[in-house]
Backbone as a printed PyTorch tensor [residue, N CA C, xyz], in Angstrom:
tensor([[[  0.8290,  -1.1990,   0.0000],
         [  0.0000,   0.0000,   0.0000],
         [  0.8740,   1.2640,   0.0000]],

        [[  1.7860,   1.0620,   0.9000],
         [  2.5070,   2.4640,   0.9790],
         [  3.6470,   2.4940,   0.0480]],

        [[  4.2700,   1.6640,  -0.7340],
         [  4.9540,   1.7280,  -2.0380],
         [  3.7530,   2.3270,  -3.4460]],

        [[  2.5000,   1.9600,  -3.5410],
         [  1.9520,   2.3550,  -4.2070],
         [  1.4310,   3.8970,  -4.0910]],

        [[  1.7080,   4.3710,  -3.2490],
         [  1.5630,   5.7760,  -2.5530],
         [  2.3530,   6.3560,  -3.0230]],

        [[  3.6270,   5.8450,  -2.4970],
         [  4.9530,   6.6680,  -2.8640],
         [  5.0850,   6.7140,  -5.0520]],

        [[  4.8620,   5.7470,  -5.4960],
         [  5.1260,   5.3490,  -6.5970],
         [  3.7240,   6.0570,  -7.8410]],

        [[  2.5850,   6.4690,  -7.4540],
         [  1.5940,   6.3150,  -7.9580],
         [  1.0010,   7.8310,  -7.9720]],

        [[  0.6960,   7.7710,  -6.1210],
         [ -0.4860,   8.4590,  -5.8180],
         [  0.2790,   9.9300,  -5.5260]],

        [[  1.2970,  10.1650,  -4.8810],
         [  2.1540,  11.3840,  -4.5950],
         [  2.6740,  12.0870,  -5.6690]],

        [[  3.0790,  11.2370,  -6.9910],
         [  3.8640,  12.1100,  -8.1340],
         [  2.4260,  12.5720,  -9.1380]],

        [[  1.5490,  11.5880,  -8.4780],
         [  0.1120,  12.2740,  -9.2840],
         [ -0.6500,  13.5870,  -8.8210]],

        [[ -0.4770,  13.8030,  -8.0780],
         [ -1.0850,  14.4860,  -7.3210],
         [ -0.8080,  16.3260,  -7.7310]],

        [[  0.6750,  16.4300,  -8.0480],
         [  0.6680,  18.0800,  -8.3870],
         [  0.2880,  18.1730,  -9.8560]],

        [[  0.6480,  17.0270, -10.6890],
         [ -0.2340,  16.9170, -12.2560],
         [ -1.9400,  17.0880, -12.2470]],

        [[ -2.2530,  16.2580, -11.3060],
         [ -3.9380,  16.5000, -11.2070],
         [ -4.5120,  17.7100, -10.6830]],

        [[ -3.8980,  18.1000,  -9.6000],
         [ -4.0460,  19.7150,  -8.7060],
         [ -4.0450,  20.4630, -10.0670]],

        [[ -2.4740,  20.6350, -10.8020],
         [ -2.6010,  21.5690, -11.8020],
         [ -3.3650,  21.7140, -12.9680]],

        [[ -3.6300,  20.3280, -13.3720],
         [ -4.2800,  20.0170, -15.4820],
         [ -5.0320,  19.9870, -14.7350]],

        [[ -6.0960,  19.5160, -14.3800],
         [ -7.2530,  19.1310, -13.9590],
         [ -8.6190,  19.9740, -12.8180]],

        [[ -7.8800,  20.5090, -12.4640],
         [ -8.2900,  21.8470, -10.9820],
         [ -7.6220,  23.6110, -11.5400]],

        [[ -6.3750,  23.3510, -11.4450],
         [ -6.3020,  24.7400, -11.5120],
         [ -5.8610,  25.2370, -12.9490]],

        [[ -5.6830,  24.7490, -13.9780],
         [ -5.7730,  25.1720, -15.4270],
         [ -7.0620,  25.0830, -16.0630]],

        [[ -7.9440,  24.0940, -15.7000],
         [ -9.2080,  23.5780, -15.9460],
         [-10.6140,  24.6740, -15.8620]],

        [[ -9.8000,  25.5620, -14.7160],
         [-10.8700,  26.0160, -14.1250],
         [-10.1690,  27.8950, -15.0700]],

        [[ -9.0590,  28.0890, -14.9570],
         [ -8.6930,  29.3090, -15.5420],
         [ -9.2920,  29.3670, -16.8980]],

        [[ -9.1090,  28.0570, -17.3350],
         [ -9.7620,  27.9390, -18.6800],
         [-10.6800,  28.1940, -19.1330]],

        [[-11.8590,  27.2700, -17.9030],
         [-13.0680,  27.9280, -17.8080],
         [-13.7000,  29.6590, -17.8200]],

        [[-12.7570,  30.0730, -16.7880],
         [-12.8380,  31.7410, -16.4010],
         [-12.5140,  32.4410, -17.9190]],

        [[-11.6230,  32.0440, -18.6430],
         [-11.1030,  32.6990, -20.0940],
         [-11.8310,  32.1690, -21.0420]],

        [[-12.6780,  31.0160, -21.0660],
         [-14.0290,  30.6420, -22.4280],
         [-14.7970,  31.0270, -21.9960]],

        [[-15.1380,  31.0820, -20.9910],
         [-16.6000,  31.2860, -20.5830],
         [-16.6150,  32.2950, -19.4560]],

        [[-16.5790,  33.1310, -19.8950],
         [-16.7680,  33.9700, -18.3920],
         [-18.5460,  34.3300, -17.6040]],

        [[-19.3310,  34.3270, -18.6560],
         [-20.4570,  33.9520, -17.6300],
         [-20.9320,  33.2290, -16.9530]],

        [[-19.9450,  31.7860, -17.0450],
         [-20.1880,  30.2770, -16.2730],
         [-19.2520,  30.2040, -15.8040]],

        [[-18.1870,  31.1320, -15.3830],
         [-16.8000,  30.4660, -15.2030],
         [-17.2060,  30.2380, -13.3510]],

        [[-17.7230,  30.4460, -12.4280],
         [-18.1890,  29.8150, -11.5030],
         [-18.5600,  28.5670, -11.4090]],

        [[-19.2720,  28.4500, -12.5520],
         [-19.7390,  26.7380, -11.9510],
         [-18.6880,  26.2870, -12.0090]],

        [[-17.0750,  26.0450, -12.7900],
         [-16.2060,  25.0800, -13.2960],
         [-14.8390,  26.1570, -12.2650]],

        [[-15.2160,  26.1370, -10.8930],
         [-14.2340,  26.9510,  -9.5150],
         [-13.2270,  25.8090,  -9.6670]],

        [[-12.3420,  25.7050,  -8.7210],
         [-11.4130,  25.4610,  -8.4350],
         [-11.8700,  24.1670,  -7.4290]],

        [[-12.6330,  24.5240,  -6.8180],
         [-13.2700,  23.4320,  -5.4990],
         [-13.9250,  22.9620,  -6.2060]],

        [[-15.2660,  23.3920,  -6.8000],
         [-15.8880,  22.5100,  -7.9130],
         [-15.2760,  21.5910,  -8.5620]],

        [[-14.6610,  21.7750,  -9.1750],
         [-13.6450,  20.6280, -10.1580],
         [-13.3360,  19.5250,  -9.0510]],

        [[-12.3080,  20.0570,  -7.9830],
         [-11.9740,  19.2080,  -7.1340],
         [-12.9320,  18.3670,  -6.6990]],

        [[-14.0610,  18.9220,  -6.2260],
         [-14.5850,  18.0680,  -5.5320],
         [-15.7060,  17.1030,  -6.2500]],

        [[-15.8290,  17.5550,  -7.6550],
         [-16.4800,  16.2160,  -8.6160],
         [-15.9060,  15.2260,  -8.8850]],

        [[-14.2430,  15.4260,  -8.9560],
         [-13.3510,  14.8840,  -9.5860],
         [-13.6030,  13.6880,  -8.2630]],

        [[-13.4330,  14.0800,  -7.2800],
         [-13.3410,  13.2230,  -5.9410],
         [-14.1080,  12.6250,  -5.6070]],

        [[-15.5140,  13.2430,  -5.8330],
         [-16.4960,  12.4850,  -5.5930],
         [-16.8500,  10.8980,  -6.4590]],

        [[-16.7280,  11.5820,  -7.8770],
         [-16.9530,  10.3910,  -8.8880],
         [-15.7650,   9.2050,  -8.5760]],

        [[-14.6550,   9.4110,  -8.1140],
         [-13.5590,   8.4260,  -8.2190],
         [-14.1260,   7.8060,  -6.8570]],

        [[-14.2550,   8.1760,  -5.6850],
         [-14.7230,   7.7140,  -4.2810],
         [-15.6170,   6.6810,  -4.9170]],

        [[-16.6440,   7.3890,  -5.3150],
         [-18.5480,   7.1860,  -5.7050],
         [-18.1020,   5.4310,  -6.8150]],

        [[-17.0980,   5.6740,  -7.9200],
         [-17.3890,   4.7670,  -8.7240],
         [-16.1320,   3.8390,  -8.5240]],

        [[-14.9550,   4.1940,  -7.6830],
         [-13.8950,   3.0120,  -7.4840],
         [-14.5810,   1.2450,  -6.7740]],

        [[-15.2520,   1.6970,  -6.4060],
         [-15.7800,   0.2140,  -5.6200],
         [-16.0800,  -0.7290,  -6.6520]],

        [[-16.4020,   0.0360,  -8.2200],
         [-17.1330,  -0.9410,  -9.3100],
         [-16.0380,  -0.8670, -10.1200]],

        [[-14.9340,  -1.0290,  -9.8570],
         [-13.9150,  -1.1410, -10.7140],
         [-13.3910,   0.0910, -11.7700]],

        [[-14.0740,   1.1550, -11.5500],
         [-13.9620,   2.4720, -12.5030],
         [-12.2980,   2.8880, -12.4310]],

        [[-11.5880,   3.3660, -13.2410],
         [-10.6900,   3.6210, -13.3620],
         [-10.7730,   5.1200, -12.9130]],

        [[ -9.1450,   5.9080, -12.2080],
         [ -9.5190,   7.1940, -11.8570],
         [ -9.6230,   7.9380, -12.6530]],

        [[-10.3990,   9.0430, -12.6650],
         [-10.4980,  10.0550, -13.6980],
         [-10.3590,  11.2970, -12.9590]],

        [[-10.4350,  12.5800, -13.6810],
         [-10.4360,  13.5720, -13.3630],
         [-10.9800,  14.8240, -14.5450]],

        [[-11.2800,  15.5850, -14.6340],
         [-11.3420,  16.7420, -15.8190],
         [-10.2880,  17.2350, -16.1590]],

        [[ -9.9500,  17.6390, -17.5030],
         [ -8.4050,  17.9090, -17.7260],
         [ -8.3020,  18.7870, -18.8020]],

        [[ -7.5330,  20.0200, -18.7800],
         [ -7.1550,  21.3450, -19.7610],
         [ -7.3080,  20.9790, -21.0040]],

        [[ -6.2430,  19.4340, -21.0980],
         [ -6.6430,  19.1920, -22.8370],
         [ -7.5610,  19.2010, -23.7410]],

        [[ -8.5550,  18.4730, -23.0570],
         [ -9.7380,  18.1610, -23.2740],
         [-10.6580,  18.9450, -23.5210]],

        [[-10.5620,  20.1310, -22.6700],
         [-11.1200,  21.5610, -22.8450],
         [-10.8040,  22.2170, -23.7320]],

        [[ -9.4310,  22.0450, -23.6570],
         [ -9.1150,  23.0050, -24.9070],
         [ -8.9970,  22.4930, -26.1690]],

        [[ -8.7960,  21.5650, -26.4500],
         [ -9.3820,  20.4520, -27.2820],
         [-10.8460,  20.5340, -27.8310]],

        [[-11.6890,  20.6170, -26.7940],
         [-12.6480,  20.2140, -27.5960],
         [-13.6480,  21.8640, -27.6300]],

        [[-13.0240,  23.1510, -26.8660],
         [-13.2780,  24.8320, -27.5470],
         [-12.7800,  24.9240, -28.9050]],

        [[-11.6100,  24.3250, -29.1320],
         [-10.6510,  24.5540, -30.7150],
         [-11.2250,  24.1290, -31.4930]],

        [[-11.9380,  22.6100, -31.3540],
         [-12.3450,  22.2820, -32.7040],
         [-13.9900,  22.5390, -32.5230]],

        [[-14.4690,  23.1290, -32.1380],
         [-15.6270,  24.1150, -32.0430],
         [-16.6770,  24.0100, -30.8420]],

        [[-16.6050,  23.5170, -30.2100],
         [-17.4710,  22.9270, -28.7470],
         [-17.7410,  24.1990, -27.7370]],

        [[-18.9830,  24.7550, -27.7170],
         [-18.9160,  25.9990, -27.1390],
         [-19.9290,  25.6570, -26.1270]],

        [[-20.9390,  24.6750, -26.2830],
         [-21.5970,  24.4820, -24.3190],
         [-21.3390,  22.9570, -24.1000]],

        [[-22.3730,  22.4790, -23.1560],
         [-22.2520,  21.1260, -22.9580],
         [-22.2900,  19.5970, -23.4760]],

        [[-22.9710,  20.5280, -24.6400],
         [-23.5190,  18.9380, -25.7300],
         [-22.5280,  18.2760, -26.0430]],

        [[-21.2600,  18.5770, -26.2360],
         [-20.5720,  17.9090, -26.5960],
         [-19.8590,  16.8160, -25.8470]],

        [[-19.2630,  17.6070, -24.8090],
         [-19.0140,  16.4250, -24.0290],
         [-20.0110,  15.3530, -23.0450]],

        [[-21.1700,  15.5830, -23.8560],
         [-22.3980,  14.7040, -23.3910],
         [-22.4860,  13.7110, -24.1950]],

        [[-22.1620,  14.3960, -25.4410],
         [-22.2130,  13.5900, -27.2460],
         [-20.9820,  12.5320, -26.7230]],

        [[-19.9600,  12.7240, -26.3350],
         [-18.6450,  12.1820, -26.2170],
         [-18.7180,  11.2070, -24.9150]],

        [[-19.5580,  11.5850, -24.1750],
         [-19.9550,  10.7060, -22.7920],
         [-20.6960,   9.9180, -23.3350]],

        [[-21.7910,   9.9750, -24.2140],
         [-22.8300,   9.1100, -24.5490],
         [-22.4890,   8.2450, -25.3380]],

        [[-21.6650,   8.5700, -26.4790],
         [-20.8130,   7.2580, -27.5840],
         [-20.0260,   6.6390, -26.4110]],

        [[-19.4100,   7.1630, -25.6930],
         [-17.9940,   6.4190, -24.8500],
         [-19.2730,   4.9510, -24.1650]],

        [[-20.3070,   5.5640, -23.1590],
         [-21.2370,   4.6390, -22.3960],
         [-21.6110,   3.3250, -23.6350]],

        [[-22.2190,   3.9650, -24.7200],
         [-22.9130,   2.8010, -25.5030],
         [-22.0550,   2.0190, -26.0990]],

        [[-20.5110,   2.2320, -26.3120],
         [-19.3520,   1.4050, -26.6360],
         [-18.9080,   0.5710, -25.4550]],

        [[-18.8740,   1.2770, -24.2490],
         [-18.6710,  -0.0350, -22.9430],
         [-19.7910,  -0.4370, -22.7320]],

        [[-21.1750,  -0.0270, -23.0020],
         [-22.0700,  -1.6030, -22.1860],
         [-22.4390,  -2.0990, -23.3300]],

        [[-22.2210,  -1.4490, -24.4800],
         [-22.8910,  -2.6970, -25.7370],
         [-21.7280,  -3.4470, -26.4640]],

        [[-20.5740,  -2.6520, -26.4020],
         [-19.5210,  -3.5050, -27.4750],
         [-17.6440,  -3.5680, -26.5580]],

        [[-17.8460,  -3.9790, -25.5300],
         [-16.6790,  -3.4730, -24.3470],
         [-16.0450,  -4.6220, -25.0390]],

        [[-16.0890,  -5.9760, -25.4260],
         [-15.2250,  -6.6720, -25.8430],
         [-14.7020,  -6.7240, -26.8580]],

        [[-15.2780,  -5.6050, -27.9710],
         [-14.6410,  -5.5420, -29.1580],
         [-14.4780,  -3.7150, -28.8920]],

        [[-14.3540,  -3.3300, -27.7520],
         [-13.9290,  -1.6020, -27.9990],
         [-12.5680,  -1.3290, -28.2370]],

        [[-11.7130,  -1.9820, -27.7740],
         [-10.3120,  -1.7780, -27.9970],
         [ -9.7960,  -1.6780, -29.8590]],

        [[-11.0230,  -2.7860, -30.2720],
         [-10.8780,  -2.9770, -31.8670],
         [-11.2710,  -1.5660, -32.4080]],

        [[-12.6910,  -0.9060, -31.9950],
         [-13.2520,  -0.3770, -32.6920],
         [-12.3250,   1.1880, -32.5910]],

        [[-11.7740,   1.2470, -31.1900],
         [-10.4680,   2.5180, -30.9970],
         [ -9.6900,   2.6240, -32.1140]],

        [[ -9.1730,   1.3270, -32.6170],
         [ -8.1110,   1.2220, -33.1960],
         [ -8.0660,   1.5350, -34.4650]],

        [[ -9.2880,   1.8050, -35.0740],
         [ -9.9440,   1.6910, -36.1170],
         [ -9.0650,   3.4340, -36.1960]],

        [[ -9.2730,   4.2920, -35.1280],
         [ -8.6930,   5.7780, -35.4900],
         [ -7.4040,   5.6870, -35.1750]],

        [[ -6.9720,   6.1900, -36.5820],
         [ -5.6700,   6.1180, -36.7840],
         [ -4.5380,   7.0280, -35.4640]],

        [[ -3.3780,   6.4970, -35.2620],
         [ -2.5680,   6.9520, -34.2730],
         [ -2.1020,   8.8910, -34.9490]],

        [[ -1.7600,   8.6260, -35.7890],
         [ -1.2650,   9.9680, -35.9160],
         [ -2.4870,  10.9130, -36.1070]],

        [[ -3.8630,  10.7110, -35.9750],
         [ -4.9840,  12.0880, -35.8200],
         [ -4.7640,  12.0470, -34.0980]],

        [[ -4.9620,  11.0220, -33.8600],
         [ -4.7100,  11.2180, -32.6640],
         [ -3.8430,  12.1650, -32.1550]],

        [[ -2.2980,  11.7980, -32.3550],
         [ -1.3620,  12.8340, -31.8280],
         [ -1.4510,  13.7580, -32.3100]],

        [[ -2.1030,  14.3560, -33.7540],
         [ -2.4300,  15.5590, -34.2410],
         [ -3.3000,  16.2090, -33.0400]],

        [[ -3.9490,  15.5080, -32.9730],
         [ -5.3970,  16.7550, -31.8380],
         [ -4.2110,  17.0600, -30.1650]],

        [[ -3.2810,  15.9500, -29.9630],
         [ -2.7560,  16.2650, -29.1950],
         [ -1.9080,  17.3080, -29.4210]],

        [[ -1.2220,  17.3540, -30.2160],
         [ -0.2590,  18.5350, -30.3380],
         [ -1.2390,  19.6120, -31.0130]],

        [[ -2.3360,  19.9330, -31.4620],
         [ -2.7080,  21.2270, -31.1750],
         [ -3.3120,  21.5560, -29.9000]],

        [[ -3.7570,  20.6470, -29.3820],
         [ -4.5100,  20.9770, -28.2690],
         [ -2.9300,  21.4000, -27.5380]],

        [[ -2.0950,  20.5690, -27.3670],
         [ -0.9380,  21.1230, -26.2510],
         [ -0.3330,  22.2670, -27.0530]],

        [[ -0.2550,  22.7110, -28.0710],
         [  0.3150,  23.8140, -28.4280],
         [ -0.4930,  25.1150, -28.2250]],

        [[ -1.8770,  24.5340, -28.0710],
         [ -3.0400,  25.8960, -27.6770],
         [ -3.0520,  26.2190, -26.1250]],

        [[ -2.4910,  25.1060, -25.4500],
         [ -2.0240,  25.1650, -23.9040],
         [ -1.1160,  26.1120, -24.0130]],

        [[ -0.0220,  25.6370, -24.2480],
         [  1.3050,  26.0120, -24.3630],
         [  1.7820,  27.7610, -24.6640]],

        [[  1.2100,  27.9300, -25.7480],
         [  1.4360,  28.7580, -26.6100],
         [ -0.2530,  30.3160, -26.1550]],

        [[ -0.8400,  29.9680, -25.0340],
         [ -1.7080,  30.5390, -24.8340],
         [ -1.7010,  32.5830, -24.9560]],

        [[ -2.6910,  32.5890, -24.7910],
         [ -2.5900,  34.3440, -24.3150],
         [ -1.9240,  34.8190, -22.9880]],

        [[ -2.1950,  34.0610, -22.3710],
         [ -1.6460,  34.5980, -20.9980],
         [ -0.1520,  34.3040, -20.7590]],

        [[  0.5390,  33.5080, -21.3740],
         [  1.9560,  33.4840, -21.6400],
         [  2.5640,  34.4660, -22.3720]],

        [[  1.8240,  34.9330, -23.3400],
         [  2.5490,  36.5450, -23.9690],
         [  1.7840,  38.1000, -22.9500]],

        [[  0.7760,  37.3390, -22.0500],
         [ -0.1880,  38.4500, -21.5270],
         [  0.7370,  38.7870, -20.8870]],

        [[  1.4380,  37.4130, -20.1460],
         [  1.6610,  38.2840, -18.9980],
         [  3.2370,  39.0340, -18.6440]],

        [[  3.5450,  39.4250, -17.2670],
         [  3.9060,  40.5540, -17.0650],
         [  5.9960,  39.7070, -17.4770]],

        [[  6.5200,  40.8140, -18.1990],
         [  8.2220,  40.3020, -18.1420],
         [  8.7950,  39.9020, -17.1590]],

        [[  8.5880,  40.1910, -15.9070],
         [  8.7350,  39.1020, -14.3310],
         [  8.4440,  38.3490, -14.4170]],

        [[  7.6340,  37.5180, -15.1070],
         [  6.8200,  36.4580, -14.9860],
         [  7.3360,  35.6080, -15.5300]],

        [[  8.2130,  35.8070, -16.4530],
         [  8.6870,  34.8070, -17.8110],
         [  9.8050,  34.0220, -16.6530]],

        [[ 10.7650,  34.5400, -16.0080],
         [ 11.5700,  33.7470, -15.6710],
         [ 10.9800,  32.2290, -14.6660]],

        [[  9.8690,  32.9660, -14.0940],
         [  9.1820,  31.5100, -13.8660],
         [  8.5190,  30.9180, -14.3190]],

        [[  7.7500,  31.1280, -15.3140],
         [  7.2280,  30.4160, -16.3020],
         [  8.4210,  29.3720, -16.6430]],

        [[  9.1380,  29.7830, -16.9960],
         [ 10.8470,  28.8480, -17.8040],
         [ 10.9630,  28.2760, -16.6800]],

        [[ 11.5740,  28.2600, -15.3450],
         [ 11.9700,  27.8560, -14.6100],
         [ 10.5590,  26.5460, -13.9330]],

        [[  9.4810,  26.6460, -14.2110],
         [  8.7430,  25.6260, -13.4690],
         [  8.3050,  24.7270, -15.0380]],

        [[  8.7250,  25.0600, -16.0770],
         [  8.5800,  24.5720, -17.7170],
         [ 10.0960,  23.2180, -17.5370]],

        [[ 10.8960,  24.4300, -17.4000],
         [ 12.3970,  23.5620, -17.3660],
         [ 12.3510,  22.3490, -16.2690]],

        [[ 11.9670,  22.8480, -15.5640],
         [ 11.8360,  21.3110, -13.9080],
         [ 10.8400,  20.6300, -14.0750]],

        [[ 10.0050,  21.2760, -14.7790],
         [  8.9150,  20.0440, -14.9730],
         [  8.9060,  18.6760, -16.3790]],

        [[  9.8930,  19.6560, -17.0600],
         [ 10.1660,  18.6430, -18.3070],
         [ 11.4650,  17.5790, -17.7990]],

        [[ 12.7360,  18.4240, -17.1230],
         [ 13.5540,  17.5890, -16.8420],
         [ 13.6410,  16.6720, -15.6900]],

        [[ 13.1020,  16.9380, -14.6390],
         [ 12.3230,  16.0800, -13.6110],
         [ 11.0840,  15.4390, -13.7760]],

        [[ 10.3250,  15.8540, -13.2800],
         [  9.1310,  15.5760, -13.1860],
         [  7.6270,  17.0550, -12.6130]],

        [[  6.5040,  16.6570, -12.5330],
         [  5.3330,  17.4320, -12.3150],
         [  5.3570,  18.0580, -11.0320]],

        [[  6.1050,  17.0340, -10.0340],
         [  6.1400,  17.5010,  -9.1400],
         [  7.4720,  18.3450,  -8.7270]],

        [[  8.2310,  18.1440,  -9.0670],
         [  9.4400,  19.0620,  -9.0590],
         [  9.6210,  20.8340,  -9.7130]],

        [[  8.7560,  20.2610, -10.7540],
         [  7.8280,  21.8140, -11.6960],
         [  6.9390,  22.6350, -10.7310]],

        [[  6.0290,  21.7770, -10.1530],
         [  5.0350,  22.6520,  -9.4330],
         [  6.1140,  23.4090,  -8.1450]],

        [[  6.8820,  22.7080,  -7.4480],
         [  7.5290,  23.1840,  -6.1700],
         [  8.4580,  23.8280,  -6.8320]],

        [[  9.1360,  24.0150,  -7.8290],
         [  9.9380,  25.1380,  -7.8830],
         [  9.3270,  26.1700,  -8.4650]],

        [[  8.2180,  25.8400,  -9.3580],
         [  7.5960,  27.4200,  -9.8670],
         [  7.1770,  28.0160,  -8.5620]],

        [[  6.5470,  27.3630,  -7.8570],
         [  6.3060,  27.7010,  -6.6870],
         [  6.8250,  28.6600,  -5.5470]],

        [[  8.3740,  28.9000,  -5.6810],
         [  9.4980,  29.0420,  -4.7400],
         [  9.9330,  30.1810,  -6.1850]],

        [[  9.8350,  29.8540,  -7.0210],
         [ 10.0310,  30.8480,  -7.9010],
         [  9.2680,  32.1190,  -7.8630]],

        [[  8.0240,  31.9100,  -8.2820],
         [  7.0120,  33.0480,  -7.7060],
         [  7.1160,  33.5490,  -6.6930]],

        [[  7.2410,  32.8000,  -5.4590],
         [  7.6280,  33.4010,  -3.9410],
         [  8.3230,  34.5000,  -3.9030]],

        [[ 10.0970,  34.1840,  -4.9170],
         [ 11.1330,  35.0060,  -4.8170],
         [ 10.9720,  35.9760,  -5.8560]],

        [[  9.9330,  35.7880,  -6.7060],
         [  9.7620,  37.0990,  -7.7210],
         [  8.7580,  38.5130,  -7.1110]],

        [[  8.0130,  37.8020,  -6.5050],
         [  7.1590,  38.7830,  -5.7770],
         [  7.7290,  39.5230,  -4.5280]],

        [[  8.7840,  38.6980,  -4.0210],
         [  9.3090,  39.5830,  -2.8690],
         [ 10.0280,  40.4630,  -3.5240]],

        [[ 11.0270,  40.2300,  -4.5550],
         [ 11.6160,  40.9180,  -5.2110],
         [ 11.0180,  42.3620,  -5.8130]],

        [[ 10.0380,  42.4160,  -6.7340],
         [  8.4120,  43.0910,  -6.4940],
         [  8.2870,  43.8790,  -5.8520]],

        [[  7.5530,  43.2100,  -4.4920],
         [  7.2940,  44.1470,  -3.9100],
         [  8.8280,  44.7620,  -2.9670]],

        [[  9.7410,  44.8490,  -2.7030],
         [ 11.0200,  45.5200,  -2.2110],
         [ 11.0260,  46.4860,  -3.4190]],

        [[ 11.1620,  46.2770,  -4.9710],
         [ 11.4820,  47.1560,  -5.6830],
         [ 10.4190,  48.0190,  -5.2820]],

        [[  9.0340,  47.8610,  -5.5420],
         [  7.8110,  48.9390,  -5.4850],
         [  8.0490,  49.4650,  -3.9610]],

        [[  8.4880,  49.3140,  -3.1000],
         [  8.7030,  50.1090,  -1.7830],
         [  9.8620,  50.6400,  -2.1260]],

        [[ 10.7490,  50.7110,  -2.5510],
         [ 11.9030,  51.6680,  -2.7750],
         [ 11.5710,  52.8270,  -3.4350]],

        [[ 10.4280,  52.6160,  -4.3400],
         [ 10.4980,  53.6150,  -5.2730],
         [  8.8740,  54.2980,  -5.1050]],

        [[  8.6310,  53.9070,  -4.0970],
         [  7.2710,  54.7930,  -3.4690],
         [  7.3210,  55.4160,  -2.6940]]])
């Protein structure tokens, strides 16, 4: 149990906090700003938690809500809920009517559309507004939690952007008191 903790559940944990909770939900706030409440920060969290609690007993695999997906499916035109209802509803009638031949019928879509939707969707992450929005302080941690998170790992990214921001803002605010 506690090797699977260490191995599993701990290095998952600042990937899911971030794709899934707190990009998920900014995302929300920047497509949608008259709904961007329902899709909060706690919200997310706590559906995400509930459904995995609610459906692990029946063998459900964990899930969570995730940036890609969002942004994924705003890009190629998805502007309210139908869609990922449309996408919930094919997914359901492929596991209870055809679960032993679904792996076949996946396969049927070719690998490289696949990684196509991935690399625009991660380049529409990536490459967003708020990365050129924001402020020239900002860039060095942006790079710095980009760089640790590619050459380590998610969790090494999140704790140093982390400690990064810390030391940019003190920095910040000392300059703005000197010069006020």
């Amino acid at each position: 149990m506690w090797r699977s903790v260490e191995l599993a559940v701990i290095p998952q944990l600042p990937l899911t906090l971030t794709n899934a909770v707190i990009v998920t939900a900014s995302l929300c706030r920047e497509m949608f700003p008259a709904d961007a409440a329902r899709a909060s920060e706690r919200r997310l969290a706590l559906s995400s938690g509930v459904a995995n609690f609610a459906l692990a007993p029946f063998g459900a695999m964990p899930m969570c809500h995730g940036a890609g997906g969002l942004q994924a499916q705003y890009r190629f035109g998805a502007r309210t809920g139908l869609a990922p209802m449309l996408f919930g509803g094919v997914l359901l009638v492929i596991g209870l009517g055809f679960a032993e031949s679904a792996g076949q019928l996946f396969a049927i879509i070719p690998i490289g559309a696949v990684g196509a939707l991935l690399i625009i969707a991660g380049t529409d992450l990536a490459l967003s507004r708020r990365l050129f929005d924001g402020r020239p302080s900002c860039w060095p941690v942006i790079g710095i939690t980009a760089l640790l998170t590619v050459v380590a790992n998610p969790a090494v990214g999140l704790a140093g952007g982390w400690l990064a921001e810390l030391c940019r803002s003190a920095i910040v605010r000392t300059i703005a008191r000197r010069f006020s």
